[in-house]
């Protein structure tokens, strides 16, 4: 917790809390500078952490996390475990962050698993961290703690599956996708009322004209590009131009994927899709 967080986010007359993963006494000292009276609470005690695609799985030692929890309770404070129980972000609902000190840098999408190295893991099993936390919490209980529920049953035994047929993505979209719509300029996901997943954009390069670079500035977040039905490359926010120039006339398809909504920092609520159009040399395509 920092002064600018509390002065910029708390509301006079309502309970103010702080978030942290360690150094509870220092955190509550900051809170007391702004709220000399009232209850102390750590609203998010970060006992683990989430994972980003391409990064190592984050693990926090059970003893270290339990010691941090004990320090919170020694301060006479309330605490909310974040996360107490790991989970799974199904159907493209995983979030994302932005890198950099100001959280406005490269997109860092979260993986599907939100296990978080939590005391109760993604499968619903008590971990070593759970038992360490239980030992700390038992010191403050008025009586014996309740029995721990049995380990959840495994849904099924491991099985092998060998695909024998496949369906092209275009055919899947024709069946499961929404209706096609025409716009004067490429719409964002929000213009289409799409919150996650894929959008297929179709554009035309007029011609005849010689090859020019084709790029999608403001792309969020990833696009697989086909030119006249042939895969031409993959674009990202940091690499928005095709490796080879495109001549006209040509039909261009961009399959744009949202990799996750930013859920912290100044880039909250940023739009997804082709937010800056598609340029052929300096001309916008439509």
Short mmCIF file of C-alpha atoms in Angstrom, two decimals:
data_model
loop_
_atom_site.label_atom_id
_atom_site.label_comp_id
_atom_site.label_asym_id
_atom_site.label_seq_id
_atom_site.Cartn_x
_atom_site.Cartn_y
_atom_site.Cartn_z
CA UNK A 1 0.00 0.00 0.00
CA UNK A 2 1.13 3.52 -0.82
CA UNK A 3 -0.13 6.98 0.04
CA UNK A 4 -1.32 7.75 -3.49
CA UNK A 5 -3.34 4.53 -3.54
CA UNK A 6 -5.27 5.50 -0.42
CA UNK A 7 -5.70 9.18 -1.27
CA UNK A 8 -6.74 8.33 -4.81
CA UNK A 9 -9.08 5.45 -4.14
CA UNK A 10 -10.73 5.58 -0.72
CA UNK A 11 -14.03 7.31 0.07
CA UNK A 12 -14.45 9.46 3.21
CA UNK A 13 -16.76 7.86 5.74
CA UNK A 14 -16.40 4.35 4.31
CA UNK A 15 -14.05 1.60 5.42
CA UNK A 16 -10.61 1.76 3.80
CA UNK A 17 -8.50 -1.39 3.49
CA UNK A 18 -5.09 -2.32 2.09
CA UNK A 19 -3.74 -5.13 -0.08
CA UNK A 20 -0.36 -6.82 0.29
CA UNK A 21 1.41 -10.15 0.49
CA UNK A 22 3.87 -9.45 3.30
CA UNK A 23 5.11 -6.81 5.78
CA UNK A 24 1.72 -6.36 7.42
CA UNK A 25 2.92 -3.91 10.07
CA UNK A 26 4.37 -1.57 7.47
CA UNK A 27 1.20 -1.83 5.40
CA UNK A 28 -1.07 -1.01 8.31
CA UNK A 29 1.16 1.93 9.26
CA UNK A 30 0.38 3.43 5.86
CA UNK A 31 -3.34 2.82 6.42
CA UNK A 32 -3.19 4.47 9.85
CA UNK A 33 -1.67 7.63 8.36
CA UNK A 34 -4.92 8.07 6.46
CA UNK A 35 -7.37 6.39 8.83
CA UNK A 36 -6.17 6.89 12.44
CA UNK A 37 -9.24 5.08 13.76
CA UNK A 38 -11.34 2.15 12.68
CA UNK A 39 -10.71 -1.52 11.97
CA UNK A 40 -7.64 -2.78 10.17
CA UNK A 41 -8.12 -5.14 7.26
CA UNK A 42 -6.05 -6.66 4.51
CA UNK A 43 -8.65 -7.00 1.79
CA UNK A 44 -6.38 -9.04 -0.49
CA UNK A 45 -3.69 -11.07 1.24
CA UNK A 46 -1.67 -12.34 -1.71
CA UNK A 47 -0.73 -15.80 -0.49
CA UNK A 48 0.26 -16.92 -4.00
CA UNK A 49 0.15 -15.38 -7.47
CA UNK A 50 -1.29 -15.92 -10.94
CA UNK A 51 0.64 -17.01 -14.02
CA UNK A 52 1.16 -15.36 -17.40
CA UNK A 53 1.59 -17.22 -20.67
CA UNK A 54 5.27 -17.96 -21.30
CA UNK A 55 6.33 -17.37 -17.69
CA UNK A 56 7.30 -19.82 -14.97
CA UNK A 57 4.61 -21.10 -12.61
CA UNK A 58 4.61 -18.92 -9.48
CA UNK A 59 5.04 -20.74 -6.16
CA UNK A 60 5.21 -19.28 -2.66
CA UNK A 61 6.65 -21.35 0.17
CA UNK A 62 3.94 -22.42 2.66
CA UNK A 63 6.00 -21.38 5.68
CA UNK A 64 6.64 -17.90 4.27
CA UNK A 65 2.96 -17.35 3.49
CA UNK A 66 1.89 -18.68 6.91
CA UNK A 67 4.31 -16.32 8.68
CA UNK A 68 2.87 -13.37 6.73
CA UNK A 69 -0.66 -14.45 7.70
CA UNK A 70 0.38 -14.70 11.35
CA UNK A 71 1.77 -11.15 11.25
CA UNK A 72 -1.58 -9.82 9.98
CA UNK A 73 -3.46 -11.48 12.83
CA UNK A 74 -0.89 -10.34 15.39
CA UNK A 75 -1.80 -6.78 14.37
CA UNK A 76 -5.40 -7.46 15.40
CA UNK A 77 -6.52 -7.13 11.80
CA UNK A 78 -9.05 -8.92 9.66
CA UNK A 79 -7.92 -10.68 6.52
CA UNK A 80 -9.32 -11.96 3.25
CA UNK A 81 -7.25 -14.71 1.62
CA UNK A 82 -6.62 -14.01 -2.04
CA UNK A 83 -6.92 -16.66 -3.22
CA UNK A 84 -8.22 -19.16 -0.68
CA UNK A 85 -9.25 -21.58 -3.44
CA UNK A 86 -7.65 -21.75 -6.86
CA UNK A 87 -9.86 -22.03 -9.92
CA UNK A 88 -10.06 -22.14 -13.70
CA UNK A 89 -10.88 -19.37 -16.19
CA UNK A 90 -12.98 -21.25 -18.73
CA UNK A 91 -14.12 -20.16 -22.19
CA UNK A 92 -11.68 -17.33 -22.73
CA UNK A 93 -12.53 -15.53 -19.49
CA UNK A 94 -8.89 -15.30 -18.32
CA UNK A 95 -7.70 -11.76 -17.67
CA UNK A 96 -4.44 -9.98 -18.42
CA UNK A 97 -2.03 -7.37 -17.14
CA UNK A 98 0.22 -4.77 -18.69
CA UNK A 99 3.94 -4.90 -17.99
CA UNK A 100 6.14 -2.07 -16.83
CA UNK A 101 6.34 0.03 -13.69
CA UNK A 102 3.21 1.98 -14.65
CA UNK A 103 1.31 -1.07 -15.93
CA UNK A 104 1.00 0.35 -19.44
CA UNK A 105 3.54 -1.81 -21.28
CA UNK A 106 3.40 -5.14 -23.09
CA UNK A 107 0.26 -7.23 -22.69
CA UNK A 108 0.71 -10.16 -20.28
CA UNK A 109 -2.24 -12.55 -20.68
CA UNK A 110 -3.13 -14.87 -17.81
CA UNK A 111 -3.16 -18.62 -18.41
CA UNK A 112 -6.39 -20.61 -18.22
CA UNK A 113 -5.48 -22.02 -14.81
CA UNK A 114 -5.99 -19.73 -11.82
CA UNK A 115 -4.58 -22.20 -9.32
CA UNK A 116 -2.68 -19.26 -7.77
CA UNK A 117 -0.68 -21.65 -5.58
CA UNK A 118 -3.63 -21.21 -3.20
CA UNK A 119 -4.17 -23.16 0.06
CA UNK A 120 -6.95 -25.10 -1.69
CA UNK A 121 -5.74 -25.89 -5.18
CA UNK A 122 -7.52 -25.83 -8.53
CA UNK A 123 -8.75 -29.40 -7.98
CA UNK A 124 -10.23 -28.58 -4.56
CA UNK A 125 -7.49 -30.35 -2.61
CA UNK A 126 -5.96 -29.09 0.64
CA UNK A 127 -2.28 -28.30 0.10
CA UNK A 128 0.68 -28.01 2.46
CA UNK A 129 -0.07 -24.28 2.56
CA UNK A 130 -3.63 -25.05 3.72
CA UNK A 131 -2.36 -27.00 6.71
CA UNK A 132 0.15 -24.27 7.56
CA UNK A 133 -2.62 -21.65 7.48
CA UNK A 134 -4.92 -23.86 9.53
CA UNK A 135 -2.27 -24.10 12.23
CA UNK A 136 -2.02 -20.29 12.37
CA UNK A 137 -5.79 -19.76 12.42
CA UNK A 138 -6.27 -22.39 15.15
CA UNK A 139 -4.51 -20.07 17.61
CA UNK A 140 -7.41 -17.62 17.28
CA UNK A 141 -10.30 -20.09 17.24
CA UNK A 142 -12.66 -20.26 20.21
CA UNK A 143 -12.86 -24.03 19.92
CA UNK A 144 -11.75 -26.95 17.79
CA UNK A 145 -11.67 -26.28 14.06
CA UNK A 146 -14.16 -28.25 11.94
CA UNK A 147 -13.07 -31.38 10.18
CA UNK A 148 -11.61 -30.93 6.72
CA UNK A 149 -13.90 -32.24 3.96
CA UNK A 150 -12.73 -35.36 2.13
CA UNK A 151 -10.65 -35.00 -1.00
CA UNK A 152 -12.96 -34.46 -4.00
CA UNK A 153 -13.32 -37.54 -6.18
CA UNK A 154 -11.51 -37.60 -9.49
CA UNK A 155 -14.00 -37.12 -12.30
CA UNK A 156 -12.53 -39.80 -14.54
CA UNK A 157 -9.42 -41.86 -15.07
CA UNK A 158 -6.88 -40.69 -17.67
CA UNK A 159 -7.93 -41.49 -21.22
CA UNK A 160 -6.33 -41.23 -24.63
CA UNK A 161 -8.15 -39.53 -27.50
CA UNK A 162 -7.04 -39.68 -31.13
CA UNK A 163 -8.79 -37.20 -33.47
CA UNK A 164 -9.77 -38.77 -36.78
CA UNK A 165 -11.46 -35.78 -38.43
CA UNK A 166 -11.34 -32.01 -38.20
CA UNK A 167 -13.40 -29.04 -39.32
CA UNK A 168 -11.97 -25.83 -40.74
CA UNK A 169 -12.39 -22.82 -38.48
CA UNK A 170 -14.35 -20.97 -41.15
CA UNK A 171 -16.97 -23.72 -41.15
CA UNK A 172 -17.17 -23.57 -37.36
CA UNK A 173 -17.77 -19.81 -37.47
CA UNK A 174 -20.45 -20.26 -40.13
CA UNK A 175 -22.35 -22.53 -37.73
CA UNK A 176 -21.59 -21.04 -34.30
CA UNK A 177 -20.65 -17.43 -35.06
CA UNK A 178 -22.87 -14.39 -35.14
CA UNK A 179 -24.28 -12.83 -38.30
CA UNK A 180 -21.91 -11.08 -40.71
CA UNK A 181 -22.14 -7.29 -40.73
CA UNK A 182 -20.70 -4.55 -42.95
CA UNK A 183 -19.00 -1.40 -41.70
CA UNK A 184 -17.31 1.55 -43.34
CA UNK A 185 -14.28 0.94 -41.12
CA UNK A 186 -13.24 -2.14 -39.12
CA UNK A 187 -15.27 -2.24 -35.89
CA UNK A 188 -13.86 -3.07 -32.48
CA UNK A 189 -15.09 -6.03 -30.46
CA UNK A 190 -17.13 -3.56 -28.42
CA UNK A 191 -18.84 -2.23 -31.57
CA UNK A 192 -19.88 -5.82 -32.24
CA UNK A 193 -20.88 -6.50 -28.61
CA UNK A 194 -18.21 -9.23 -28.42
CA UNK A 195 -16.48 -9.55 -25.05
CA UNK A 196 -14.02 -12.36 -25.79
CA UNK A 197 -13.00 -14.91 -28.40
CA UNK A 198 -12.45 -14.43 -32.14
CA UNK A 199 -13.70 -12.03 -34.80
CA UNK A 200 -13.13 -12.62 -38.53
CA UNK A 201 -12.54 -9.41 -40.48
CA UNK A 202 -12.70 -9.34 -44.29
CA UNK A 203 -11.11 -6.46 -46.19
CA UNK A 204 -10.19 -5.75 -49.81
CA UNK A 205 -6.97 -4.33 -51.21
CA UNK A 206 -7.97 -2.45 -54.38
CA UNK A 207 -5.94 -2.82 -57.53
CA UNK A 208 -4.10 -3.17 -59.64
CA UNK A 209 -1.29 -1.81 -57.48
CA UNK A 210 2.23 -2.91 -56.66
CA UNK A 211 3.08 -4.59 -53.32
CA UNK A 212 2.98 -2.40 -50.23
CA UNK A 213 3.31 -3.16 -46.50
CA UNK A 214 0.09 -4.20 -44.78
CA UNK A 215 -0.21 -3.43 -41.09
CA UNK A 216 -2.78 -3.18 -38.31
CA UNK A 217 -1.71 -0.44 -35.86
CA UNK A 218 -3.62 -0.63 -32.59
CA UNK A 219 -4.24 -4.37 -32.98
CA UNK A 220 -5.50 -6.04 -29.82
CA UNK A 221 -4.38 -8.63 -29.43
CA UNK A 222 -3.38 -11.21 -32.06
CA UNK A 223 -4.37 -11.77 -35.69
CA UNK A 224 -3.80 -14.62 -38.12
CA UNK A 225 -3.85 -13.09 -41.62
CA UNK A 226 -4.82 -14.72 -44.92
CA UNK A 227 -4.27 -13.08 -48.31
CA UNK A 228 -6.36 -14.59 -51.11
CA UNK A 229 -6.91 -17.63 -48.92
CA UNK A 230 -3.21 -18.22 -48.18
CA UNK A 231 -1.86 -17.75 -44.67
CA UNK A 232 0.43 -14.70 -44.77
CA UNK A 233 1.50 -14.28 -41.14
CA UNK A 234 0.58 -13.62 -37.54
CA UNK A 235 0.32 -10.06 -36.24
CA UNK A 236 0.51 -8.86 -32.64
CA UNK A 237 0.27 -5.52 -30.89
CA UNK A 238 4.08 -5.29 -30.82
CA UNK A 239 4.53 -6.63 -34.37
CA UNK A 240 1.57 -5.33 -36.40
CA UNK A 241 2.96 -5.65 -39.97
CA UNK A 242 3.05 -8.65 -42.31
CA UNK A 243 6.57 -9.86 -43.14
CA UNK A 244 5.94 -9.57 -46.90
CA UNK A 245 4.22 -6.72 -48.80
CA UNK A 246 0.84 -7.32 -50.43
CA UNK A 247 -0.09 -6.45 -54.02
CA UNK A 248 -3.58 -5.54 -55.16
CA UNK A 249 -6.20 -6.53 -55.86
CA UNK A 250 -6.35 -8.97 -52.95
CA UNK A 251 -8.86 -10.30 -50.45
CA UNK A 252 -7.59 -10.11 -46.87
CA UNK A 253 -8.95 -11.98 -43.86
CA UNK A 254 -7.80 -11.26 -40.31
CA UNK A 255 -8.81 -13.66 -37.55
CA UNK A 256 -8.42 -11.45 -34.49
CA UNK A 257 -8.26 -12.95 -31.01
CA UNK A 258 -8.63 -11.25 -27.65
CA UNK A 259 -5.98 -12.73 -25.34
CA UNK A 260 -7.60 -11.41 -22.16
CA UNK A 261 -9.04 -8.21 -20.74
CA UNK A 262 -6.68 -6.03 -18.72
CA UNK A 263 -7.94 -6.06 -15.14
CA UNK A 264 -5.58 -3.64 -13.39
CA UNK A 265 -4.03 -0.24 -14.05
CA UNK A 266 -4.60 2.65 -16.46
CA UNK A 267 -5.36 0.36 -19.42
CA UNK A 268 -8.59 -0.96 -17.91
CA UNK A 269 -11.49 -1.04 -20.39
CA UNK A 270 -9.24 -0.73 -23.45
CA UNK A 271 -11.02 -1.95 -26.60
CA UNK A 272 -10.19 -5.15 -28.45
CA UNK A 273 -9.97 -5.96 -32.15
CA UNK A 274 -8.81 -3.67 -34.96
CA UNK A 275 -8.79 -0.46 -32.95
CA UNK A 276 -6.63 1.48 -35.44
CA UNK A 277 -7.85 0.08 -38.75
CA UNK A 278 -5.77 -1.75 -41.38
CA UNK A 279 -3.32 0.20 -43.54
CA UNK A 280 -1.98 -0.67 -46.98
CA UNK A 281 0.96 1.69 -47.28
CA UNK A 282 -0.77 4.85 -45.92
CA UNK A 283 -4.34 4.02 -47.02
CA UNK A 284 -6.99 2.57 -44.76
CA UNK A 285 -8.69 -0.55 -46.08
CA UNK A 286 -12.37 -1.36 -45.68
#
